[in-house]
Coordinates of C-alpha atoms and ligand atoms in Angstrom, one line a residue:
X1 CA -134.0 -88.2 -28.1
X2 CA -133.6 -89.2 -24.5
X3 CA -133.7 -86.5 -21.9
X4 CA -131.8 -86.1 -18.7
X5 CA -129.6 -89.1 -17.8
X6 CA -126.7 -90.7 -16.2
X7 CA -124.2 -89.9 -13.6
X8 CA -121.3 -91.6 -11.9
X9 CA -120.6 -90.1 -8.6
X10 CA -123.0 -87.5 -7.5
X11 CA -122.7 -84.2 -9.2
X12 CA -123.9 -81.2 -7.2
X13 CA -127.6 -80.5 -7.8
X14 CA -126.7 -76.9 -9.0
X15 CA -124.5 -78.4 -11.7
X16 CA -127.3 -80.8 -12.7
X17 CA -129.8 -78.1 -13.0
X18 CA -127.5 -75.8 -14.9
X19 CA -126.7 -78.6 -17.3
X20 CA -130.3 -79.3 -17.9
X21 CA -131.1 -75.6 -18.5
X22 CA -128.2 -75.3 -21.0
X23 CA -129.3 -78.5 -22.8
X24 CA -132.9 -77.4 -23.1
X25 CA -131.9 -73.9 -24.4
X26 CA -129.6 -75.4 -27.1
X27 CA -131.8 -78.2 -28.3
X28 CA -134.2 -75.7 -29.9
X29 CA -131.4 -74.5 -32.2
X30 CA -131.9 -76.1 -35.6
X31 CA -129.7 -74.0 -37.8
X32 CA -126.7 -75.4 -39.8
X33 CA -126.2 -78.3 -42.1
X34 CA -124.7 -81.8 -41.7
X35 CA -121.4 -82.1 -43.6
X36 CA -121.7 -83.8 -47.0
X37 CA -118.3 -83.4 -48.5
X38 CA -117.4 -86.8 -47.0
X39 CA -120.5 -88.6 -48.4
X40 CA -120.9 -91.0 -45.5
X41 CA -121.2 -88.1 -43.1
X42 CA -124.4 -87.0 -44.9
X43 CA -126.1 -90.0 -43.5
X44 CA -125.9 -88.8 -39.9
X45 CA -129.3 -88.0 -38.2
X46 CA -129.3 -84.2 -37.9
X47 CA -131.5 -84.0 -34.8
X48 CA -129.1 -85.8 -32.5
X49 CA -127.7 -83.7 -29.6
X50 CA -125.6 -85.0 -26.7
X51 CA -123.9 -83.2 -23.9
X52 CA -121.4 -84.6 -21.4
X53 CA -119.4 -83.1 -18.6
X54 CA -116.6 -85.1 -16.8
X55 CA -114.7 -83.7 -13.8
X56 CA -111.2 -84.5 -12.8
X57 CA -112.5 -86.1 -9.6
X58 CA -114.2 -88.7 -11.8
X59 CA -117.8 -87.4 -11.9
X60 CA -119.9 -87.6 -15.0
X61 CA -123.1 -86.0 -16.1
X62 CA -124.8 -86.3 -19.5
X63 CA -127.8 -85.1 -21.4
X64 CA -129.5 -86.3 -24.5
X65 CA -127.7 -88.4 -27.1
X66 CA -124.4 -88.6 -25.1
X67 CA -124.0 -92.3 -26.0
X68 CA -124.6 -91.9 -29.8
X69 CA -121.5 -92.6 -31.8
X70 CA -120.1 -90.3 -34.5
X71 CA -116.7 -90.0 -36.1
X72 CA -114.2 -87.9 -34.2
X73 CA -112.9 -86.2 -37.3
X74 CA -110.7 -83.2 -36.5
X75 CA -111.2 -83.5 -32.8
X76 CA -108.5 -86.2 -33.2
X77 CA -106.0 -83.6 -34.2
X78 CA -105.6 -82.3 -30.7
X79 CA -104.9 -85.7 -29.3
X80 CA -102.5 -86.9 -32.0
X81 CA -100.6 -83.7 -31.6
X82 CA -100.2 -84.5 -27.9
X83 CA -98.9 -87.9 -28.8
X84 CA -96.5 -86.6 -31.4
X85 CA -95.0 -84.2 -28.9
X86 CA -94.4 -87.1 -26.5
X87 CA -92.9 -89.3 -29.2
X88 CA -90.7 -86.9 -31.0
X89 CA -90.2 -84.0 -28.5
X90 CA -91.3 -80.5 -28.8
X91 CA -88.4 -79.2 -30.9
X92 CA -88.6 -81.8 -33.6
X93 CA -92.4 -81.4 -33.9
X94 CA -92.0 -77.6 -34.0
X95 CA -89.5 -78.0 -36.8
X96 CA -92.3 -79.5 -38.9
X97 CA -95.5 -77.8 -37.8
X98 CA -95.9 -74.3 -36.3
X99 CA -98.2 -73.1 -33.6
X100 CA -99.6 -69.9 -35.3
X101 CA -103.4 -69.5 -35.9
X102 CA -103.8 -69.5 -39.7
X103 CA -107.1 -67.6 -40.0
X104 CA -107.8 -69.9 -42.9
X105 CA -110.3 -72.7 -43.4
X106 CA -109.2 -76.1 -42.0
X107 CA -108.6 -77.6 -45.4
X108 CA -106.7 -74.6 -46.9
X109 CA -103.8 -75.4 -49.2
X110 CA -101.5 -72.9 -47.6
X111 CA -98.3 -73.0 -45.5
X112 CA -96.7 -70.4 -43.4
X113 CA -94.8 -68.3 -46.0
X114 CA -91.9 -67.7 -43.7
X115 CA -91.2 -71.3 -42.6
X116 CA -92.9 -73.2 -45.4
X117 CA -94.4 -75.4 -42.7
X118 CA -98.1 -75.9 -41.9
X119 CA -99.3 -73.1 -39.6
X120 CA -100.5 -75.3 -36.8
X121 CA -101.5 -78.9 -36.1
X122 CA -105.2 -78.2 -35.9
X123 CA -105.6 -77.6 -39.7
X124 CA -105.5 -80.5 -42.1
X125 CA -102.0 -79.7 -43.4
X126 CA -100.6 -79.7 -39.9
X127 CA -102.5 -82.8 -38.8
X128 CA -101.4 -84.7 -41.9
X129 CA -97.8 -83.7 -41.0
X130 CA -98.3 -84.9 -37.5
X131 CA -99.5 -88.3 -38.8
X132 CA -96.4 -88.4 -41.1
X133 CA -94.2 -87.9 -38.0
X134 CA -96.0 -90.5 -36.0
X135 CA -95.8 -92.9 -38.9
X136 CA -92.1 -92.1 -39.4
X137 CA -91.5 -93.2 -35.8
X138 CA -93.7 -96.2 -35.5
X139 CA -94.4 -97.5 -39.0
X140 CA -97.1 -100.2 -38.9
X141 CA -97.6 -99.8 -35.2
X142 CA -98.7 -96.2 -35.6
X143 CA -102.4 -96.8 -35.9
X144 CA -102.6 -99.1 -32.9
X145 CA -100.6 -96.5 -30.9
X146 CA -103.1 -93.8 -31.7
X147 CA -106.1 -96.0 -31.2
X148 CA -104.8 -97.3 -27.9
X149 CA -104.1 -93.9 -26.4
X150 CA -107.4 -92.4 -27.6
X151 CA -109.1 -95.5 -26.0
X152 CA -107.3 -95.1 -22.7
X153 CA -108.3 -91.4 -22.6
X154 CA -111.9 -92.3 -23.3
X155 CA -111.7 -95.2 -20.8
X156 CA -113.1 -97.8 -23.3
X157 CA -111.8 -99.5 -26.4
X158 CA -112.6 -97.3 -29.5
X159 CA -112.9 -98.6 -33.1
X160 CA -112.9 -97.2 -36.6
X161 CA -116.0 -96.6 -38.7
X162 CA -115.1 -98.6 -41.9
X163 CA -117.8 -96.8 -44.0
X164 CA -116.6 -93.4 -43.1
X165 CA -112.9 -94.4 -43.5
X166 CA -113.7 -95.7 -47.0
X167 CA -115.7 -92.7 -47.9
X168 CA -112.9 -90.4 -46.9
X169 CA -110.3 -92.5 -48.7
X170 CA -112.2 -92.3 -51.9
X171 CA -113.0 -88.6 -51.8
X172 CA -110.0 -87.2 -49.9
X173 CA -108.4 -85.6 -53.0
X174 CA -107.7 -82.3 -51.3
X175 CA -106.0 -84.0 -48.4
X176 CA -103.9 -86.1 -50.8
X177 CA -103.0 -82.9 -52.6
X178 CA -101.9 -81.4 -49.2
X179 CA -99.9 -84.5 -48.5
X180 CA -98.0 -84.3 -51.7
X181 CA -97.4 -80.5 -51.2
X182 CA -95.9 -81.3 -47.8
X183 CA -93.3 -83.4 -49.6
X184 CA -92.4 -80.6 -51.9
X185 CA -91.6 -78.3 -48.9
X186 CA -89.9 -81.0 -46.9
X187 CA -92.4 -80.9 -44.0
X188 CA -93.1 -84.6 -44.6
X189 CA -91.1 -87.4 -46.2
X190 CA -92.0 -90.3 -48.5
X191 CA -93.9 -92.5 -48.3
X192 CA -96.8 -90.1 -47.8
X193 CA -99.6 -92.7 -48.5
X194 CA -99.3 -94.4 -45.1
X195 CA -99.4 -91.0 -43.4
X196 CA -102.6 -90.1 -45.2
X197 CA -104.0 -93.5 -44.4
X198 CA -103.3 -92.9 -40.7
X199 CA -104.9 -89.5 -41.0
X200 CA -108.1 -90.9 -42.6
X201 CA -108.3 -93.7 -40.1
X202 CA -107.8 -91.4 -37.0
X203 CA -110.5 -89.1 -38.3
X204 CA -112.8 -92.2 -38.6
X205 CA -112.6 -93.3 -35.0
X206 CA -116.0 -93.6 -33.5
X207 CA -116.7 -91.7 -30.2
X208 CA -119.6 -90.3 -28.4
X209 CA -120.0 -87.1 -26.3
X210 CA -119.3 -89.0 -23.1
X211 CA -116.0 -90.3 -24.6
X212 CA -115.1 -86.7 -25.6
X213 CA -115.8 -85.4 -22.1
X214 CA -113.6 -88.2 -20.5
X215 CA -110.9 -87.5 -23.1
X216 CA -111.1 -83.8 -22.2
X217 CA -111.0 -84.6 -18.5
X218 CA -107.9 -86.6 -19.1
X219 CA -106.2 -83.5 -20.6
X220 CA -107.7 -81.4 -17.8
X221 CA -106.2 -83.8 -15.3
X222 CA -102.7 -83.3 -16.9
X223 CA -102.7 -86.6 -18.7
X224 CA -104.2 -89.0 -16.3
X225 CA -107.7 -90.4 -16.9
X226 CA -109.6 -89.5 -13.7
X227 CA -112.0 -92.4 -14.1
X228 CA -109.4 -95.2 -14.6
X229 CA -106.4 -93.5 -13.0
X230 CA -104.4 -94.6 -16.0
X231 CA -101.6 -92.2 -17.2
X232 CA -102.4 -91.5 -20.8
X233 CA -100.6 -88.4 -22.0
X234 CA -97.2 -86.8 -21.2
X235 CA -97.6 -83.7 -18.8
X236 CA -95.5 -81.3 -20.9
X237 CA -97.2 -82.4 -24.1
X238 CA -100.6 -81.6 -22.5
X239 CA -99.6 -78.1 -21.8
X240 CA -98.6 -77.4 -25.4
X241 CA -101.7 -79.2 -26.7
X242 CA -104.0 -77.1 -24.6
X243 CA -102.2 -73.9 -25.7
X244 CA -102.7 -74.8 -29.4
X245 CA -106.3 -75.8 -28.8
X246 CA -106.9 -72.4 -27.2
X247 CA -105.5 -70.4 -30.1
X248 CA -106.3 -72.7 -33.1
X249 CA -108.9 -75.3 -32.1
X250 CA -112.1 -73.9 -33.6
X251 CA -111.2 -73.4 -37.2
X252 CA -111.2 -69.8 -38.4
X253 CA -113.5 -69.0 -35.5
X254 CA -110.8 -69.5 -33.0
X255 CA -110.2 -65.9 -32.0
X256 CA -113.9 -65.3 -31.5
X257 CA -114.2 -68.5 -29.5
X258 CA -111.2 -67.5 -27.2
X259 CA -113.0 -64.2 -26.4
X260 CA -116.5 -65.5 -26.1
X261 CA -116.0 -68.9 -24.6
X262 CA -112.4 -69.0 -23.4
X263 CA -112.1 -72.8 -23.1
X264 CA -109.4 -74.7 -25.0
X265 CA -111.4 -76.8 -27.5
X266 CA -111.3 -78.7 -30.7
X267 CA -114.2 -79.4 -33.1
X268 CA -114.7 -81.7 -36.0
X269 CA -117.0 -82.0 -39.0
X270 CA -118.6 -85.1 -37.5
X271 CA -120.4 -82.6 -35.1
X272 CA -118.2 -83.2 -32.0
X273 CA -116.5 -80.6 -29.8
X274 CA -114.2 -81.4 -26.9
X275 CA -113.4 -78.7 -24.4
X276 CA -110.9 -78.6 -21.5
X277 CA -111.3 -76.5 -18.4
X278 CA -107.8 -76.9 -17.0
X279 CA -107.6 -78.8 -13.7
X280 CA -111.3 -78.9 -13.6
X281 CA -113.3 -80.8 -16.3
X282 CA -113.7 -82.0 -19.8
X283 CA -116.8 -81.2 -21.9
X284 CA -118.0 -83.2 -24.9
X285 CA -120.8 -82.1 -27.2
X286 CA -122.3 -83.7 -30.2
X287 CA -124.7 -82.3 -32.8
X288 CA -124.1 -82.8 -36.5
X289 CA -125.5 -79.6 -37.9
X290 CA -122.5 -77.3 -38.7
X291 CA -122.1 -73.6 -39.4
X292 CA -120.2 -72.3 -42.4
X293 CA -116.9 -72.6 -40.6
X294 CA -117.4 -76.3 -39.8
X295 CA -118.3 -75.9 -36.1
X296 CA -121.4 -77.6 -34.6
X297 CA -124.1 -74.9 -34.2
X298 CA -125.5 -76.5 -31.0
X299 CA -122.0 -77.3 -29.8
X300 CA -121.0 -73.6 -30.1
X301 CA -124.1 -72.5 -28.2
X302 CA -123.7 -75.2 -25.5
X303 CA -120.1 -74.2 -24.8
X304 CA -121.0 -70.5 -24.8
X305 CA -123.9 -71.2 -22.3
X306 CA -121.8 -73.5 -20.1
X307 CA -119.0 -71.0 -19.9
X308 CA -121.5 -68.3 -18.9
X309 CA -123.5 -70.5 -16.6
X310 CA -120.6 -71.9 -14.6
X311 CA -118.0 -69.2 -15.1
X312 CA -115.6 -71.4 -17.1
X313 CA -113.8 -68.8 -19.3
X314 CA -110.1 -69.1 -18.7
X315 CA -110.0 -65.4 -17.8
X316 CA -113.2 -65.2 -15.9
X317 CA -112.7 -62.1 -13.9
X318 CA -114.7 -63.2 -10.9
X319 CA -112.6 -66.5 -10.8
X320 CA -116.0 -68.2 -10.5
X321 CA -114.4 -71.2 -12.2
X322 CA -112.7 -72.4 -9.1
X323 CA -116.0 -72.1 -7.3
X324 CA -117.4 -74.6 -9.8
X325 CA -115.0 -77.4 -8.6
X326 CA -115.5 -76.5 -5.0
X327 CA -119.2 -76.8 -5.4
X328 CA -118.8 -80.4 -6.6
X329 CA -116.9 -81.5 -3.5
Ligands
LIG401 N1 -111.4 -85.9 -42.0 C1 -111.8 -84.5 -42.3 C2 -111.0 -83.9 -43.4 O1 -109.9 -84.0 -43.5 C3 -111.6 -83.8 -41.0 C4 -112.1 -82.4 -41.1 C5 -112.6 -81.7 -39.9 O2 -113.2 -82.4 -39.0 O3 -112.3 -80.5 -39.7 O4 -111.6 -83.3 -44.3

């Protein structure tokens, strides 16, 4: 594992020191297990650990394996939700997918009993519905639309891991079952296979922790990539996306996360976590060992420590967070 690295712009020395301290404290954490239910994910080296922080004024600081690629998995759900809001409008998306935390596992086969719709777009049922909506609008252009916008948010052209995509296609029976159930309640329409295919492909997009930090910074910068200045996401869609990330982004740990960390975030079983400190910065972490909810163990600890170290909790009572940005100036 490489140690301290990289910066574009000159982050404040206090930030650099704080980041190094957090990284060192977290790297000793070796609990958790790499995901195996998608067989290809089991091949990930468990020791990897990357940390990246990107500010809305275009500064970047990274530690460890911040350039190592892994599949984005459920982190994609936040960004594709944002795109669906832009494409179809809030009302139409809300007619198909709610915004309530479910309190259930990400792959639970359960819908909101009142609406018969998926609880929210951060669980598989909701994310597959979002893919069905994007496919309904764009048909064969849907994948390129998703890949292009994700790439613009990351600031480089992203690609799909074919082995992970194939592995997920072959073993994704539960997601197929969810897809077919969505048809029975009218949340999605035929044909469901292309929607599932889009879902599997979007989960198989390769990113690194630096990409996640830049993608997070693009959301923090209300849709404009602060490194390329390109407009990537619709402003109103960003607001709704961050709200749902805050309440539903960390699996059935989201309530605890909101209290302990207080940063809108989304994690994935590939070991990535993206976090967004609104109007300040994006944070990306990568470490493949997961806890029993599916969250990266080191990722959780890193976010917790960063929130404490830099005062990043949304409701930080000292409002130390704004000091953070000032100190970078
Ligand atoms: N592609 C994974 C699945 O559907 C995503 C799960 C996750 O990262 O939460 O099972």
